[in-house]
Amino acid sequence: MKIVAFAGGVGGAKLADGLYQALAPEDLTIVVNTGDDFEHLGLTICPDLDTVCYTLAGLANPETGWGRAGDTWKALEALAAVGGPDWFRLGDKDLGAHLERSRRLAAGDPLSAITRDFCVAWDIGCVVLPMSDQPVRTIVESDEGDLAFQEYFVRRRFEPVVRGFRFQGAEAAPPAPGVLDAIAEAELVVFCPSNPWVSIAPILAVPGMREALTEKAVIAVSPIVGGAALKGPAAKIYQELGIEPSALAVAEHYRGLVQGCVIGNQDAAQAGAIEALGIMPLVTDSIMRDKAGRLRLAREVLDFGQGLRKS
Ligand code: FO1
C-alpha cells in the first residue's frame, strides 16, 4: 500500500516514524514542510527536514524532538563568546548537516537531491522530499508586525498574537521532483499531526498540491487533543484567529481535502459533528508516548485508510 505523509515539526515527525516502522520503505514517501526554513549565521537551516530525518534515523534528541541526541554546543558557545546570536540552538553535530546542506545549495544542488543524499548517509530507506526545491518562507502576521517564522516560534517563543500567515515564494515554488508522482501513486495520503497553520498549510500552498489530492483518499490526524496542542502554538493560533481550538476545528480546517480525521479519545464527543461535515472520524488514543505508540497509531491510521472509500 503506497502512502504519502505530509509532515512538519516534532509531532508530524513522530507519526512519520510510525509509518516508517509500519511500512516497507519503498511504500512510504514523506513530503516535508520547508516554510520554517531560514537563513541564519550564513547557513540555510531546514528544521522540519532535519527533524523528520533525525527522527526516522533514530538520531533525534528525545527530549526536544529536534536537533541531535547527545549533541554538544562548543561551536555555539564560541560564537556567543564573540558576540554572535545564539538564540537558535545549533549543536555541533547538527551544524555538520547545516554546513554541508548550505555548501551544496550554494553550489546549485537542489534541496531534494541533498535530502536524498542525507537519507542515504543516515540509512533512511524511505523517500523524504521537501515540498518544493524553491524557497518558501512562512511570514507570521502578528500584533508586532510581520515576523519570520523562527523569530516568532523560537526567539519570541510564539508569544506574539497571530493575525494571519503568508507563505512567501509559494506561488513560484513548484512541487519538488517526485512529489506529484508519489501522490498520484499513493492509495492514501496522511496529514500527520503537525500544526495545520504553519506545517500543513505551507505544503498545501504549493501550486498543484491541492489539485493533486482531489482524487485521493486523505486522512488527517488532529494535533489538537482535548482542546490543546500536544506541543507548540497550534491551539493558541486557533484562539487568536477567533476559532475555538478542538479536533472539530481541525476537521473543519481540512474540510474538502480529507475523508477521514483521527481524533483523541478525549474528543469522542465531537465525532458526530465531524461526521456531519462528511468526514469519517476515528476515535483512538492519538498520543504517541514512545516508539511503540508511534507504530500503533500508524497501524490504526493505515487500517482506517483501508476502510475509507473515496466518496
Ligand atoms: N526550537 C526551539 O524551540 N528552540 C531552538 O533553539 C531550536 C533550535 C533548532 C535547531 C535545529 C532544528 O532543526 C530545529 C530547532 N528548533 C528549535 C525547532 C524548530 O524551530 C521547530 O521544530 C520547527 O521549525 C517547527 O516545528
Short mmCIF file of N, CA, C and O and ligand atoms in Angstrom, two decimals, residues 9-10 36 45-48 50-51 66-67 87-90 94 98 149-150 153-154, ligand 1:
data_model
loop_
_atom_site.label_atom_id
_atom_site.label_comp_id
_atom_site.label_asym_id
_atom_site.label_seq_id
_atom_site.Cartn_x
_atom_site.Cartn_y
_atom_site.Cartn_z
N GLY A 9 7.48 19.59 11.80
CA GLY A 9 7.55 19.69 13.24
C GLY A 9 7.69 18.34 13.93
O GLY A 9 7.69 17.29 13.30
N VAL A 10 7.73 18.41 15.26
CA VAL A 10 8.06 17.24 16.07
C VAL A 10 6.92 16.21 16.04
O VAL A 10 7.14 15.02 15.86
N ASP A 36 9.39 26.72 7.36
CA ASP A 36 10.12 27.11 8.59
C ASP A 36 11.58 27.40 8.31
O ASP A 36 12.31 27.81 9.21
N ILE A 45 18.96 26.87 7.06
CA ILE A 45 18.52 25.90 8.06
C ILE A 45 17.17 25.35 7.65
O ILE A 45 16.26 26.14 7.32
N CYS A 46 17.02 24.05 7.65
CA CYS A 46 15.76 23.38 7.26
C CYS A 46 15.27 22.54 8.43
O CYS A 46 15.44 21.29 8.42
N PRO A 47 14.66 23.15 9.44
CA PRO A 47 14.33 22.43 10.68
C PRO A 47 13.42 21.22 10.49
O PRO A 47 13.66 20.17 11.10
N ASP A 48 12.38 21.35 9.65
CA ASP A 48 11.45 20.23 9.55
C ASP A 48 12.04 19.06 8.78
O ASP A 48 11.82 17.89 9.14
N ASP A 50 15.19 18.28 8.83
CA ASP A 50 16.12 17.64 9.76
C ASP A 50 15.38 16.90 10.87
O ASP A 50 15.76 15.79 11.25
N THR A 51 14.28 17.47 11.36
CA THR A 51 13.54 16.81 12.44
C THR A 51 12.96 15.48 11.94
O THR A 51 13.06 14.46 12.63
N TRP A 66 13.82 17.87 18.37
CA TRP A 66 14.60 18.47 17.26
C TRP A 66 16.08 18.43 17.64
O TRP A 66 16.43 18.16 18.79
N GLY A 67 16.96 18.64 16.63
CA GLY A 67 18.39 18.56 16.91
C GLY A 67 18.82 17.12 17.15
O GLY A 67 18.01 16.19 17.10
N TRP A 87 20.49 32.45 19.94
CA TRP A 87 19.10 32.17 20.37
C TRP A 87 18.54 30.92 19.69
O TRP A 87 17.67 30.26 20.23
N PHE A 88 19.07 30.59 18.49
CA PHE A 88 18.61 29.38 17.81
C PHE A 88 19.66 28.32 18.07
O PHE A 88 20.79 28.41 17.59
N ARG A 89 19.31 27.32 18.89
CA ARG A 89 20.29 26.38 19.43
C ARG A 89 20.76 25.37 18.37
O ARG A 89 20.01 24.46 17.99
N LEU A 90 21.96 25.55 17.90
CA LEU A 90 22.52 24.66 16.87
C LEU A 90 23.68 23.88 17.49
O LEU A 90 24.71 24.46 17.83
N ASP A 94 24.72 18.75 14.70
CA ASP A 94 23.66 19.31 13.85
C ASP A 94 24.27 20.28 12.84
O ASP A 94 23.93 20.28 11.66
N HIS A 98 24.01 21.28 8.56
CA HIS A 98 23.69 22.62 8.03
C HIS A 98 24.82 23.15 7.15
O HIS A 98 24.58 23.78 6.11
N PHE A 149 9.32 33.10 10.52
CA PHE A 149 8.78 32.04 11.37
C PHE A 149 9.62 31.75 12.61
O PHE A 149 9.10 31.70 13.74
N GLN A 150 10.94 31.56 12.44
CA GLN A 150 11.76 31.19 13.61
C GLN A 150 11.89 32.34 14.60
O GLN A 150 12.07 32.12 15.80
N PHE A 153 8.61 31.75 16.38
CA PHE A 153 8.45 30.48 17.08
C PHE A 153 9.50 30.30 18.19
O PHE A 153 9.19 29.92 19.31
N VAL A 154 10.76 30.61 17.87
CA VAL A 154 11.84 30.34 18.82
C VAL A 154 12.22 31.60 19.60
O VAL A 154 12.16 31.63 20.82
N1 FO1 B 1 13.14 25.03 18.60
C1 FO1 B 1 13.22 25.78 19.74
O1 FO1 B 1 12.20 25.99 20.40
N2 FO1 B 1 14.41 26.32 20.15
C2 FO1 B 1 15.56 26.15 19.46
O2 FO1 B 1 16.61 26.67 19.85
C3 FO1 B 1 15.51 25.32 18.28
C4 FO1 B 1 16.67 25.04 17.54
C5 FO1 B 1 16.55 24.15 16.44
C6 FO1 B 1 17.70 23.78 15.73
C7 FO1 B 1 17.60 22.91 14.65
C8 FO1 B 1 16.36 22.41 14.27
O3 FO1 B 1 16.26 21.54 13.24
C9 FO1 B 1 15.19 22.77 14.97
C10 FO1 B 1 15.29 23.65 16.06
N3 FO1 B 1 14.16 24.02 16.79
C11 FO1 B 1 14.26 24.80 17.90
C12 FO1 B 1 12.83 23.52 16.40
C13 FO1 B 1 12.25 24.32 15.26
O4 FO1 B 1 12.24 25.70 15.49
C14 FO1 B 1 10.82 23.80 15.04
O5 FO1 B 1 10.84 22.44 15.25
C15 FO1 B 1 10.25 23.89 13.64
O6 FO1 B 1 10.70 24.97 12.96
C16 FO1 B 1 8.72 23.88 13.76
O7 FO1 B 1 8.30 22.73 14.34
#
